[in-house]
Structure formats: structure tokens, C-alpha cells
PDB file of C-alpha atoms and ligand atoms in Angstrom:
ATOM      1  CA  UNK A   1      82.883 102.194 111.187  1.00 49.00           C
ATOM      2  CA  UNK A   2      83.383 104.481 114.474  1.00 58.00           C
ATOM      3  CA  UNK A   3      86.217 106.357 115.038  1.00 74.00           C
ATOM      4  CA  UNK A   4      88.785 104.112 117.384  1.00 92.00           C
ATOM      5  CA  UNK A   5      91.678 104.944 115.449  1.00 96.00           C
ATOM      6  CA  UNK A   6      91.918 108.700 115.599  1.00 96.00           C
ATOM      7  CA  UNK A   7      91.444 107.984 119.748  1.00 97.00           C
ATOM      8  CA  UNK A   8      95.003 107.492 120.401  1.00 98.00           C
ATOM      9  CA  UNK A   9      97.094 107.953 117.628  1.00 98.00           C
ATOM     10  CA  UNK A  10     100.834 107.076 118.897  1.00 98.00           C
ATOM     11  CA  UNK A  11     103.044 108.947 116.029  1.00 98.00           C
ATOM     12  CA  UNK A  12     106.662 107.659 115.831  1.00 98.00           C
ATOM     13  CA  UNK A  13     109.584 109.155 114.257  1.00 98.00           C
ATOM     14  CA  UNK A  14     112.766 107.425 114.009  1.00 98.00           C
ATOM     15  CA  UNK A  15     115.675 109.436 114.472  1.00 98.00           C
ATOM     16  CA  UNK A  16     119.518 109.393 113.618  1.00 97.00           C
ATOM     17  CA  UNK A  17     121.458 112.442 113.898  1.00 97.00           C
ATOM     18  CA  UNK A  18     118.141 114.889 113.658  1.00 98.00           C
ATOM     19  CA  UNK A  19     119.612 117.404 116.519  1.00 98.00           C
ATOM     20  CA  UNK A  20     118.439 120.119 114.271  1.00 97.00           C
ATOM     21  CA  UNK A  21     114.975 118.954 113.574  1.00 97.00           C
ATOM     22  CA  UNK A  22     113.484 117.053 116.227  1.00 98.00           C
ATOM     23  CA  UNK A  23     112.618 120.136 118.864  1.00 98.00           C
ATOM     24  CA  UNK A  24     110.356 121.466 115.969  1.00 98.00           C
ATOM     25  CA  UNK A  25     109.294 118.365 114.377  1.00 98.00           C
ATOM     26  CA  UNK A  26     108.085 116.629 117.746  1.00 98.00           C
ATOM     27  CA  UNK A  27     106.219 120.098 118.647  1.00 98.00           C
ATOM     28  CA  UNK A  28     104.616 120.377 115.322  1.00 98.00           C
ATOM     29  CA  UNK A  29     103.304 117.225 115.682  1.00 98.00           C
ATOM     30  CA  UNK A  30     101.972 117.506 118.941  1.00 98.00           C
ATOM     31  CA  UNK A  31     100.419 121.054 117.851  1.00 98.00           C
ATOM     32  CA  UNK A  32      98.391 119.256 114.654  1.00 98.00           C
ATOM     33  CA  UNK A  33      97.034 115.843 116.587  1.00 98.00           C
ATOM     34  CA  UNK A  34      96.468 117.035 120.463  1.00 98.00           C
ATOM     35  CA  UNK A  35      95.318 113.441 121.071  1.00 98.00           C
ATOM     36  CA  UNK A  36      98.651 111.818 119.706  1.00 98.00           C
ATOM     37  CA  UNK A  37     101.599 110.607 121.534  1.00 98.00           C
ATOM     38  CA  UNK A  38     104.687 110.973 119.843  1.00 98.00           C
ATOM     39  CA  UNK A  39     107.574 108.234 120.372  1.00 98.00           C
ATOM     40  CA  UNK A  40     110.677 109.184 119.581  1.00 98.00           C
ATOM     41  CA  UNK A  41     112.928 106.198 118.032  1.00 98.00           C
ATOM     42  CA  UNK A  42     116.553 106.955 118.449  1.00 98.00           C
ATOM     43  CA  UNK A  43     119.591 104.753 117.950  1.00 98.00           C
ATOM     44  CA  UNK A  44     121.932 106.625 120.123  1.00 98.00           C
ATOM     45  CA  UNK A  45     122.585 109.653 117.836  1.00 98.00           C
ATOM     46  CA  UNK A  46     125.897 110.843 119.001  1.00 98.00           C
ATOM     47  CA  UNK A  47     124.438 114.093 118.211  1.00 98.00           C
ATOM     48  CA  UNK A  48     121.920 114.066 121.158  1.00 97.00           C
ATOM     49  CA  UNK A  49     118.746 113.662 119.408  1.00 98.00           C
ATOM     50  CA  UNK A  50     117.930 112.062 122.746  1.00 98.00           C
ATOM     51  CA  UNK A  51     118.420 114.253 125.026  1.00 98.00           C
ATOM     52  CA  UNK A  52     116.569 116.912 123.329  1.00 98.00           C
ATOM     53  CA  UNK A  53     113.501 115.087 123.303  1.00 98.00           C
ATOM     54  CA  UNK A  54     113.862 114.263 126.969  1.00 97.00           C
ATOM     55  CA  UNK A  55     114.049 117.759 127.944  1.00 97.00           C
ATOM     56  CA  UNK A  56     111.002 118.265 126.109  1.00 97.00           C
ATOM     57  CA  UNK A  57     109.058 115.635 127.995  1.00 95.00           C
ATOM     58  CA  UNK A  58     109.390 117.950 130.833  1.00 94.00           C
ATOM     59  CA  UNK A  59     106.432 119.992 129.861  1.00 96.00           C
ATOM     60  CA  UNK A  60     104.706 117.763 127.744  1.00 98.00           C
ATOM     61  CA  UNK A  61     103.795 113.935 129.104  1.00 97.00           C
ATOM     62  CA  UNK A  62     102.575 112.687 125.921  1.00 98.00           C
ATOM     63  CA  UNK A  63     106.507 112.944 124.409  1.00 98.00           C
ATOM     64  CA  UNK A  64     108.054 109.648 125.037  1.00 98.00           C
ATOM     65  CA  UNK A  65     111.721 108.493 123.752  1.00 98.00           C
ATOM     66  CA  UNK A  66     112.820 104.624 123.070  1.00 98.00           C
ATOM     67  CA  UNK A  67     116.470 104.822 122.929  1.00 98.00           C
ATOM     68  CA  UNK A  68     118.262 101.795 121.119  1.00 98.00           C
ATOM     69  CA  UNK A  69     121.690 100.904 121.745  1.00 97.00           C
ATOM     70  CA  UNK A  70     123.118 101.622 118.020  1.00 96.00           C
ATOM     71  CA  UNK A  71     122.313 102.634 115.033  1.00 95.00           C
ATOM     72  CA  UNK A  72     120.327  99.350 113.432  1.00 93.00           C
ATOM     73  CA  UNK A  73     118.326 100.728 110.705  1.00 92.00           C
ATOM     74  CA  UNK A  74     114.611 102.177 110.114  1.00 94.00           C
ATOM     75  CA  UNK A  75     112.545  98.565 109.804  1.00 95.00           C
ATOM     76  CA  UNK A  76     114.264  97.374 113.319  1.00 96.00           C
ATOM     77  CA  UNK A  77     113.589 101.169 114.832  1.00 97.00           C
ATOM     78  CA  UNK A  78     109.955 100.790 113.861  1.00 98.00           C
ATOM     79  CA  UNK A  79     109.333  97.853 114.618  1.00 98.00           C
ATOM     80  CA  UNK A  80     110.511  98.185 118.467  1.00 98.00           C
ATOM     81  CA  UNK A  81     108.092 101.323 118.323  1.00 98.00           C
ATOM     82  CA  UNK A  82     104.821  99.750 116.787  1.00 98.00           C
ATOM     83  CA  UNK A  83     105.770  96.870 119.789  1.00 98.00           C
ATOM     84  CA  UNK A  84     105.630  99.443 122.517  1.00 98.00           C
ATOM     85  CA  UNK A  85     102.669 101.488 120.935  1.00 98.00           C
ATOM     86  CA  UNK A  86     100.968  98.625 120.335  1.00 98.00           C
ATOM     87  CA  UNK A  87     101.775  97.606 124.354  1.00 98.00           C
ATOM     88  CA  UNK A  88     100.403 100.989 125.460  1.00 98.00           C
ATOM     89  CA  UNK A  89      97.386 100.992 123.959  1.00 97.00           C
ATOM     90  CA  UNK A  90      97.646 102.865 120.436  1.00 98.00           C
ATOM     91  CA  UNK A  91      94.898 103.182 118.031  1.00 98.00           C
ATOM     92  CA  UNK A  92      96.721 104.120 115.640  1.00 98.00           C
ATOM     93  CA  UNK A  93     100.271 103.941 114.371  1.00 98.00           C
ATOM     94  CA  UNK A  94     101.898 107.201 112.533  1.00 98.00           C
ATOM     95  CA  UNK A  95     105.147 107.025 110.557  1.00 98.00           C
ATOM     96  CA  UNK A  96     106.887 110.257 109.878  1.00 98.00           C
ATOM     97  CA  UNK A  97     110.136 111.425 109.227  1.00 97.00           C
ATOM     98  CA  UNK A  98     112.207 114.045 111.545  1.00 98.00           C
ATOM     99  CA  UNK A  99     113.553 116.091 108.619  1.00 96.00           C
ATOM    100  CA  UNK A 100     110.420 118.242 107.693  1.00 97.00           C
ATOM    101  CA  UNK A 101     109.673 116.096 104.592  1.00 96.00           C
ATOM    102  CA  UNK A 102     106.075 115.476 105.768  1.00 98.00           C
ATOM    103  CA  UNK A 103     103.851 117.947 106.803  1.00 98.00           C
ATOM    104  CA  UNK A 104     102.405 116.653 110.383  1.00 98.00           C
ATOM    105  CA  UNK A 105      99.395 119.201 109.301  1.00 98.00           C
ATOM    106  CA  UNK A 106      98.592 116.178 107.175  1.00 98.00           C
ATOM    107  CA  UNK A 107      98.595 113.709 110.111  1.00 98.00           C
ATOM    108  CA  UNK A 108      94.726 113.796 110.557  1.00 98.00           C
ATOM    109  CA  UNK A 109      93.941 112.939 106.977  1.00 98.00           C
ATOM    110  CA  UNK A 110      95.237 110.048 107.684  1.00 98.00           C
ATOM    111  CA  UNK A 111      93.422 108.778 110.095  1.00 98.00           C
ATOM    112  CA  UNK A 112      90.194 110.129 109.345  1.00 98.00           C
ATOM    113  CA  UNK A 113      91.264 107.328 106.333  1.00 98.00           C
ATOM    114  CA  UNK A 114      91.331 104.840 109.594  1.00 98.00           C
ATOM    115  CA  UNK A 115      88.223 105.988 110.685  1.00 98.00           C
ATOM    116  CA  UNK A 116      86.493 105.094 107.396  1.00 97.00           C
ATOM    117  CA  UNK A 117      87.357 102.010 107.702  1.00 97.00           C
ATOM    118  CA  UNK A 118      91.359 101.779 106.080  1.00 98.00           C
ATOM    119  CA  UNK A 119      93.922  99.056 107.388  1.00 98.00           C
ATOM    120  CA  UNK A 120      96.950 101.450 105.896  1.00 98.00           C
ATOM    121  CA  UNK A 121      96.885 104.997 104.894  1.00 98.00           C
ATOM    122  CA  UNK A 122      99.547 106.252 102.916  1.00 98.00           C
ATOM    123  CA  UNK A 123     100.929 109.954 102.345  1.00 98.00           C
ATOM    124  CA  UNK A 124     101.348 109.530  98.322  1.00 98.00           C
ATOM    125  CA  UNK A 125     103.517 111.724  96.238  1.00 97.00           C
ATOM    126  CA  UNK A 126     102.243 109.558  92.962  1.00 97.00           C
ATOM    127  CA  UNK A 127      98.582 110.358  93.029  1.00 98.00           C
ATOM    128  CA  UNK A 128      96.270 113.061  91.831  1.00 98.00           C
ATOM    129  CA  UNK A 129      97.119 116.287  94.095  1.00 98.00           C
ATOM    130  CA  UNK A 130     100.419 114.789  95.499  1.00 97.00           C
ATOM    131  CA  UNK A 131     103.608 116.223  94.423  1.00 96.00           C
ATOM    132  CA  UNK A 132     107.749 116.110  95.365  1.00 95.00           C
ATOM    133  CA  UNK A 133     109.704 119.371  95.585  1.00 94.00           C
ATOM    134  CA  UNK A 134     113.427 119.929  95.878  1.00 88.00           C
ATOM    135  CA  UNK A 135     114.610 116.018  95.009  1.00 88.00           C
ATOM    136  CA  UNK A 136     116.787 115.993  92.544  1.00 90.00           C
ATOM    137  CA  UNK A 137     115.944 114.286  89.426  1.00 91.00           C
ATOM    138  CA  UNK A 138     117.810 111.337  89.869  1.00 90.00           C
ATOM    139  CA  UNK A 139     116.603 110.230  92.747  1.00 90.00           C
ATOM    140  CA  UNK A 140     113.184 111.555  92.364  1.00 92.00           C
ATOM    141  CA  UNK A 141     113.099 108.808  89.062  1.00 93.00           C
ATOM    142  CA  UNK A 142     114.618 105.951  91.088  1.00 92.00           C
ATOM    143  CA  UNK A 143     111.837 106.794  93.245  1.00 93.00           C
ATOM    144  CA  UNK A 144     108.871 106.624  90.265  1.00 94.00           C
ATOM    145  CA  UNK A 145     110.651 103.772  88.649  1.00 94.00           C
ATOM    146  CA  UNK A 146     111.335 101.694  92.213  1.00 94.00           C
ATOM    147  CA  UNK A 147     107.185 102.418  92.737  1.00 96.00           C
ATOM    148  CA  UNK A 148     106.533 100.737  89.346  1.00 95.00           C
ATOM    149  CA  UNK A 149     108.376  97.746  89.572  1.00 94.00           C
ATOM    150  CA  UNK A 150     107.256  96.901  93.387  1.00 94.00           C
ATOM    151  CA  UNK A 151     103.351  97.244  92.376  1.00 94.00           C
ATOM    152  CA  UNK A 152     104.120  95.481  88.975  1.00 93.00           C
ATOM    153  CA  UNK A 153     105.840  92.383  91.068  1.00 92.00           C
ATOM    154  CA  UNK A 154     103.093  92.370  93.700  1.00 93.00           C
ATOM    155  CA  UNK A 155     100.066  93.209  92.181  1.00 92.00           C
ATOM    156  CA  UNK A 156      99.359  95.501  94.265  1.00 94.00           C
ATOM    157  CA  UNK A 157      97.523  98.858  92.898  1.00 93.00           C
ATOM    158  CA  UNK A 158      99.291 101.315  95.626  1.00 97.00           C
ATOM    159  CA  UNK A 159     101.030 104.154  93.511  1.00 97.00           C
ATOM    160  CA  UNK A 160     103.378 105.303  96.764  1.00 97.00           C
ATOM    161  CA  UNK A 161     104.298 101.813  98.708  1.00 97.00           C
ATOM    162  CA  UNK A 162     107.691 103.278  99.795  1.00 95.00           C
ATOM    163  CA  UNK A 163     106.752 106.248 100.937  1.00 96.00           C
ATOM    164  CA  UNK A 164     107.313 106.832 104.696  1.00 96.00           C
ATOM    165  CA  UNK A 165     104.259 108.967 105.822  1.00 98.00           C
ATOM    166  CA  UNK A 166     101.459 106.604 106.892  1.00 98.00           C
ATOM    167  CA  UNK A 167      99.121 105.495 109.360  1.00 98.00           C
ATOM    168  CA  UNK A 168      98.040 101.916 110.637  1.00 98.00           C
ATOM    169  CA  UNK A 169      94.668 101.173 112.489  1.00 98.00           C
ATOM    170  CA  UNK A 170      95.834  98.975 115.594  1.00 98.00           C
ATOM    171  CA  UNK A 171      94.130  95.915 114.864  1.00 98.00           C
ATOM    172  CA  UNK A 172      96.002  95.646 111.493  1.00 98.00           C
ATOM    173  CA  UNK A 173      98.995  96.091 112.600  1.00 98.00           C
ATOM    174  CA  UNK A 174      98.551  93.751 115.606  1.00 98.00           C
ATOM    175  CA  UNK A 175      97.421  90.671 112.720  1.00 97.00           C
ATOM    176  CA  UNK A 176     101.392  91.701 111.289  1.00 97.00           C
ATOM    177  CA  UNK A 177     103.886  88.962 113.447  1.00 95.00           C
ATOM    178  CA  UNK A 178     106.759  91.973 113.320  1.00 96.00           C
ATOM    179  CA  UNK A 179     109.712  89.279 113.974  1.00 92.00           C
ATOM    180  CA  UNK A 180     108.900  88.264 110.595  1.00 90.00           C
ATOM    181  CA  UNK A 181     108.871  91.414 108.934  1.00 93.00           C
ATOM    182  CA  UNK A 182     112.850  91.716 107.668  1.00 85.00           C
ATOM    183  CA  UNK A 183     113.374  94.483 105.265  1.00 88.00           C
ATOM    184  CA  UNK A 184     115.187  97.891 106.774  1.00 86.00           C
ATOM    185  CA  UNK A 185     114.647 100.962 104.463  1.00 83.00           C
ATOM    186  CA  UNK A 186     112.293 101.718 101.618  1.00 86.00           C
ATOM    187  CA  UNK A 187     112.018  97.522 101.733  1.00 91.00           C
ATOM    188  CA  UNK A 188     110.049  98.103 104.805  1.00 95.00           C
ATOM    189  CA  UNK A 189     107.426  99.903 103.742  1.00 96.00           C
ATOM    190  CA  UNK A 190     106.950  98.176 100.341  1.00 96.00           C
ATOM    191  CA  UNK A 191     107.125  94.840 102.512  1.00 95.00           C
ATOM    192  CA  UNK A 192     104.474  96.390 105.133  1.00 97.00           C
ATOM    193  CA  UNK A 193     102.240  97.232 102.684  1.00 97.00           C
ATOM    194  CA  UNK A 194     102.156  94.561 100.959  1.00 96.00           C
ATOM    195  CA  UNK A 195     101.006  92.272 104.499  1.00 96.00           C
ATOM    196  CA  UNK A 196      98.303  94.628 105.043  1.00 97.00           C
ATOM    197  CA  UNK A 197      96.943  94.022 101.294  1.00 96.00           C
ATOM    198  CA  UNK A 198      97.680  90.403 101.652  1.00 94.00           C
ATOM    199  CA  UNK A 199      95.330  90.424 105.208  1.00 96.00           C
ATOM    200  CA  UNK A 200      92.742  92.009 103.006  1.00 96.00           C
ATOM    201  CA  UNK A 201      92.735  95.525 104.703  1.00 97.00           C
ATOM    202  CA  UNK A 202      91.951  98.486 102.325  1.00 98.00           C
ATOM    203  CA  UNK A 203      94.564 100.849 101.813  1.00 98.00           C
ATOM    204  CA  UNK A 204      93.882 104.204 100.506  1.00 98.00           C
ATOM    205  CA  UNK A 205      96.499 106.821  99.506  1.00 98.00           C
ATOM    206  CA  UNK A 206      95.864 110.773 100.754  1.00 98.00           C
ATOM    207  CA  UNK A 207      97.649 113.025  98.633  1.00 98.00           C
ATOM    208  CA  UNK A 208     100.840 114.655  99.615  1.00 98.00           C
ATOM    209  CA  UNK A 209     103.606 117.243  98.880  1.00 97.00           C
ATOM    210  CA  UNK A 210     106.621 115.993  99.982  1.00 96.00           C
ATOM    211  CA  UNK A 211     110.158 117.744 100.773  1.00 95.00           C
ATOM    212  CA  UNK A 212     113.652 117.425 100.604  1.00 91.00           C
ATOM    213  CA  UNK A 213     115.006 117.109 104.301  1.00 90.00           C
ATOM    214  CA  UNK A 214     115.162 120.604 106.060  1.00 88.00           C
ATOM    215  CA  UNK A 215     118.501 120.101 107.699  1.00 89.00           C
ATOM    216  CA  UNK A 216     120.424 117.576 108.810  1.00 89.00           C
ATOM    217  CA  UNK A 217     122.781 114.742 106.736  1.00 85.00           C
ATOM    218  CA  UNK A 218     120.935 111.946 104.451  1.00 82.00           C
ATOM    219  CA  UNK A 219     121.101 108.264 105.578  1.00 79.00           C
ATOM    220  CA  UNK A 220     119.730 107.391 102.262  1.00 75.00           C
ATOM    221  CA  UNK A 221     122.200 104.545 100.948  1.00 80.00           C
ATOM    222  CA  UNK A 222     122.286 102.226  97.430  1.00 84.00           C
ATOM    223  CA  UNK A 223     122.150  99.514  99.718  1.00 84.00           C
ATOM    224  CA  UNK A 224     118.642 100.178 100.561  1.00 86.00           C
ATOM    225  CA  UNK A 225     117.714 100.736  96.883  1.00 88.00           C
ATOM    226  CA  UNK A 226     119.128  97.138  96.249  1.00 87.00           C
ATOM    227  CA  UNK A 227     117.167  95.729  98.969  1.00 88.00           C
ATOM    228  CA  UNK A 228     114.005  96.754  98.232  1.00 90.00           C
ATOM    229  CA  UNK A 229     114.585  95.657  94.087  1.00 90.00           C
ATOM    230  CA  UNK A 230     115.609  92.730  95.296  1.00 90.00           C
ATOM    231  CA  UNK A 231     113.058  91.789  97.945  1.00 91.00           C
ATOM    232  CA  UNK A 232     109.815  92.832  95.570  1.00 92.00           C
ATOM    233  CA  UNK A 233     111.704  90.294  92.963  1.00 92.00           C
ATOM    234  CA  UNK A 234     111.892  87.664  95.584  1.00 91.00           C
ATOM    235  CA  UNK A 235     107.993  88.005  96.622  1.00 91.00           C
ATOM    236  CA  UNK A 236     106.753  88.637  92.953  1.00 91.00           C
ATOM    237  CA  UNK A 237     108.486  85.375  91.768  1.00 91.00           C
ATOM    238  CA  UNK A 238     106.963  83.613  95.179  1.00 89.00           C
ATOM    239  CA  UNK A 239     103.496  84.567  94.586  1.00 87.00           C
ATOM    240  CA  UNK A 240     104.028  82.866  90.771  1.00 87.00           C
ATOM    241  CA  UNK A 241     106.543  80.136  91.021  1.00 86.00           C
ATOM    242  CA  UNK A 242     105.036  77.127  93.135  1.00 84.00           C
ATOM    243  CA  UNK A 243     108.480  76.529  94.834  1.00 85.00           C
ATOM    244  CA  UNK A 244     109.313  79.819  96.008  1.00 84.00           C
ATOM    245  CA  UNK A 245     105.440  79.786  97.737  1.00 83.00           C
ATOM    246  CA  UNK A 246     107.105  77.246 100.490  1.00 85.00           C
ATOM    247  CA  UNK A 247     108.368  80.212 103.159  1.00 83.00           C
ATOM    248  CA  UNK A 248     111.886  78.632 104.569  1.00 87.00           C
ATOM    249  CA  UNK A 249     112.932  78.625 100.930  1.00 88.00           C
ATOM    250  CA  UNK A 250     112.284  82.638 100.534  1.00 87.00           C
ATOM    251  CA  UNK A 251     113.879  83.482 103.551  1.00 87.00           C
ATOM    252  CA  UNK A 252     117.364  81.060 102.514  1.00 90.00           C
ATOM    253  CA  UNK A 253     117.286  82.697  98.774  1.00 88.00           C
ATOM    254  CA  UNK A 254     116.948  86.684 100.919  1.00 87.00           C
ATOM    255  CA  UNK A 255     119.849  85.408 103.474  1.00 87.00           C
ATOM    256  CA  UNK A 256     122.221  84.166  99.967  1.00 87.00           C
ATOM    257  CA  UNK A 257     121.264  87.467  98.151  1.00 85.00           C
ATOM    258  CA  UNK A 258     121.789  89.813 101.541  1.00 83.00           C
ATOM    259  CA  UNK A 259     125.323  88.586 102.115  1.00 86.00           C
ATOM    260  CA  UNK A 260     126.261  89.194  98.593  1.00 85.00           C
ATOM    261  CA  UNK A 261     125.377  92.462  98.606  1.00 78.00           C
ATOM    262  CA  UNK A 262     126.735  93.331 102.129  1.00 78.00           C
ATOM    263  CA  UNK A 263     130.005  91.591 100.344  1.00 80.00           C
ATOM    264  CA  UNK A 264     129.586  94.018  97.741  1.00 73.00           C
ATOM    265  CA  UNK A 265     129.692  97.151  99.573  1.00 68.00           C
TER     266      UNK A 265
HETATM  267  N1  LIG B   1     116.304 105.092 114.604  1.00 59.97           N
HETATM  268  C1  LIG B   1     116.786 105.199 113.348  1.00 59.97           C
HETATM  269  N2  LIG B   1     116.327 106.177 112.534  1.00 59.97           N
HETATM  270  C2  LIG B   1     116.834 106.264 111.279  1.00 59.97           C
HETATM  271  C3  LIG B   1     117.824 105.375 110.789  1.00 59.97           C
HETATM  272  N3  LIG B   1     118.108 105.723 109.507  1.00 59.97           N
HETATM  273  C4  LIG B   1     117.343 106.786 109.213  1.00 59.97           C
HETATM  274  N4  LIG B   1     116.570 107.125 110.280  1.00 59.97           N
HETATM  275  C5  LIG B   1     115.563 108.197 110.368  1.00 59.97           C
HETATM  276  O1  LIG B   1     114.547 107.867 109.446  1.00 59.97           O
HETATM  277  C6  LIG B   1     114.039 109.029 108.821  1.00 59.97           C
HETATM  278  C7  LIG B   1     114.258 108.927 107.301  1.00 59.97           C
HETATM  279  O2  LIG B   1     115.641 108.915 107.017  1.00 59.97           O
HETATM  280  P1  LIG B   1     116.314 109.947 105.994  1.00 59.97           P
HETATM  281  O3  LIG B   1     117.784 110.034 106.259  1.00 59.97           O
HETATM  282  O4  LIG B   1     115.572 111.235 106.004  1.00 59.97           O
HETATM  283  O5  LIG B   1     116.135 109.153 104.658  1.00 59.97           O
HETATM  284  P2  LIG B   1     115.527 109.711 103.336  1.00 59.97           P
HETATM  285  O6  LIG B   1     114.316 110.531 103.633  1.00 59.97           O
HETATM  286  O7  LIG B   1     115.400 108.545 102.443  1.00 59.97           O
HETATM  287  O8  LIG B   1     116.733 110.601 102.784  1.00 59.97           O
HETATM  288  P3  LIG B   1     116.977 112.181 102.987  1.00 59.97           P
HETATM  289  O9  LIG B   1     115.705 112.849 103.260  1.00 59.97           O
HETATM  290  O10 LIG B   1     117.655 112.610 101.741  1.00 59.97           O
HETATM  291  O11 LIG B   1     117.882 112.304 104.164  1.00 59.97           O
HETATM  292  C8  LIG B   1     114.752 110.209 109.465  1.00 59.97           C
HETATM  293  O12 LIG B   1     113.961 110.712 110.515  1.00 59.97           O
HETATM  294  C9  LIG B   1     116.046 109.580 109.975  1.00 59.97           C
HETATM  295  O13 LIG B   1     116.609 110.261 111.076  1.00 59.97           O
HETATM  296  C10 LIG B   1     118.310 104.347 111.689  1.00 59.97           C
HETATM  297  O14 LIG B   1     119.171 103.534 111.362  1.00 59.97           O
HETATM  298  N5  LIG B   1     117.740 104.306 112.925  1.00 59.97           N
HETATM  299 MG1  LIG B   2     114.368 112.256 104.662  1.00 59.97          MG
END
């Protein structure tokens, strides 16, 4: 294995309302991978997350901003970023958050995992030398317990598939047809990692601390809690249950289930 993916690692953060993070979080970034680009994903935060990271791009080319029209969720932000990485020539695809719970120092681990030959690397709070600090307990066990179930239902031996700090190698990502991929929050990443597994890439998990957000408001919701139970039901059951296997019927049962809990809300 050479080292393509480490090249040109595009590293995007999706933003809503992270006015009092981005600044630092886009210049940390740039400070721990000098080769990266960073994309900033924003869905027109009224609080100008935007506009901050333009004015940064005035000293610093490799800071580029995607604004969407409104505020659509983290899958649908992500996936219009990987597109235009992808477009431009990435290596590599970084997610991180904006609110300082993942340490960009960490950022090359993760692709030196790409480099040795990794489809997915993940930054994992559940393995030996990774650790969470400042959740509350709560959410820290919905968390543990949401981790369980998804690799229970999908067989698939990844102690972390929610997290949010990870890195693709191009070419896996590019075998991933993104109009298909539907989940929005923690969904998304269980639902990515599960592809990559499924196209046979190796995924290894670097050890991580993570933290609570630095500033900044949540947009953590139940909603995407229910989502991502419901979804790893849905493709456990498909990959035992003959007549879930046929696509079109997955997709109607996800539609039925999604409006009833949009109904519930
Ligand atoms: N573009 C975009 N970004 C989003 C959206 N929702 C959340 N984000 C960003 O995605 C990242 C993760 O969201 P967080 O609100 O930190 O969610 P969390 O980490 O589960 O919860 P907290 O850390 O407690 O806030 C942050 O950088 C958010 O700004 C969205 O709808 N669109
Ligand atoms: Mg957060």
C-alpha cells in the first residue's frame, strides 16, 4: 500500500450555529494536516458561521465553504461535501465536528490507517485507550447501549460505528452511490459504516478521547436516537429475513416508520 490517501486529505466539518468555534476549529485543523483542505458545510447558520469562514479564506486558499440553503441535517450536509471533495480531487475524506469534541491533533492517525491499507478509520471512544469526558451519564449510556445493538443487528465487529470522527480513502467512498445513503444523524454513520464493511474494506478504529462540545447549543435530538434504532432494526432483520433482502421493500417499511415518528414529534 503507498500513501495516496494522506496526499490530499479534504477535512469537512458541518456546521450549524458554531459562530464560536469555527475560527479556532478550522485553524486547528489546518495547523495539524498542512496538506488538508478543510470544507466548511454550513446550512445558513443565522449566526454567521459563514461568513467567518469566508473571511478566513482570505489568507488561507485551502479554506473552502459550501453554503446550503437551510438547515437539512448532518447525512444531507455530508453528503453534498464528500460530492464536491470527491469532484476536486480528495484522497481522503475527514469528518469532524466544529465544537472541539475531536482533537484535529488526531487527524493524521487516521489516515496513516488509510495509508495501511483501511477503507474507514474511525476515532473510537469504545476501544482500548479511547475514553469520553464531560457527557453526562445518560447520554454517555445511550451512546454504549446504541453501539451494542447496531453491531449486534449488523454483525459488524466496529465498537464506535456512530461516532463522528473518521476518515475515508477516496476510492471507498467513491464505490458508496451517496443518493442512496438516507439516514441524517448518528444513522449516518452507523449506515456508512456498515457499506464500507459490506464492500469488504477494512475498517480499523484509532483510539480517542472525546469531549463534550466547547461552546455553542446542542442539535442532538431523540429523533435521531429513534432513527438510528430503528434503521439498524430494519437492516439486521434484512440481512436475515429473505423478504426484507428485496431493496424497494426496505426503503417502503423506512418511509412507513419515518412518517410515524415525524407524526410523533
Ligand atoms: N450543516 C449542518 N451541520 C449540522 C447540522 N446539525 C448538526 N450539525 C453540525 O454537526 C456537528 C455535530 O453536531 P452536534 O450539535 O455537536 O451534535 P452532538 O455532538 O451529537 O451533540 P452536542 O455535542 O451535545 O452538541 C456540529 O459541528 C454541528 O454544528 C445540520 O443540520 N446541518
Ligand atoms: Mg457535538
Amino acid at each position: 500500500m503507498g500513501h495516496t490517501a494522506s496526499q490530499h486529505p479534504w477535512v469537512i466539518v458541518p456546521t450549524y450555529n458554531e459562530a464560536s468555534n469555527i475560527v479556532d476549529i478550522v485553524k486547528a485543523i489546518r495547523e495539524a494536516v498542512p496538506a488538508s483542505t478543510v470544507l466548511v458545510v454550513d446550512d445558513s447558520s443565522p449566526d454567521g458561521t459563514a461568513d467567518l469562514v469566508e473571511g478566513l479564506r482570505t489568507t488561507d486558499s485551502c479554506i473552502r465553504v459550501l453554503r446550503r440553503p437551510g438547515k437539512a441535517g448532518l447525512g444531507a450536509a455530508y453528503r453534498s461535501g464528500f460530492r464536491q471533495a470527491l469532484d476536486s480531487g480528495a484522497t481522503a475524506l475527514v469528518e469532524i465536528d466544529a465544537d472541539f469534541s475531536h482533537d484535529p491533533a488526531v487527524i493524521p492517525s487516521l489516515l496513516q490507517s488509510l495509508d495501511d491499507g483501511a477503507g474507514l478509520a474511525i476515532g473510537s471512544r469504545y476501544v482500548a485507550g479511547g475514553s469520553s469526558e464531560g457527557l453526562p451519564a445518560m447520554r454517555l449510556l445511550i451512546s454504549r447501549l446504541g453501539n451494542r445493538y447496531a453491531s449486534l443487528m449488523l454483525g459488524m465487529k466496529v465498537h464506535d460505528a456512530t461516532a463522528g470522527f473518521r476518515a475515508y480513502e477516496a476510492g471507498a467512498m467513491k464505490m458508496i452511490d451517496l443518493d442512496r445513503v438516507r439516514a441524517d444523524g448518528y444513522g449516518f454513520q452507523v449506515e456508512m459504516a456498515y457499506l464500507i464493511s459490506q464492500l469488504g474494506f477494512r475498517i480499523t478504529e484509532v483510539p480517542i478521547t472525546f469531549h463534550d462540545r466547547r461552546a455553542g447549543s446542542s442539535k442532538m435530538s431523540s429523533h435521531i436516537v429513534v432513527e438510528a434504532m430503528m434503521l439498524c432494526t430494519i437492516w439486521g432483520l434484512s440481512r436475515r429475513v429473505a423478504w426484507l433482502r428485496q431493496g424497494s421493500r426496505q426503503d417502503r417499511l423506512i418511509d412507513q416508520l419515518e412518517k410515524l415518528i415525524r407524526m410523533s414529534k
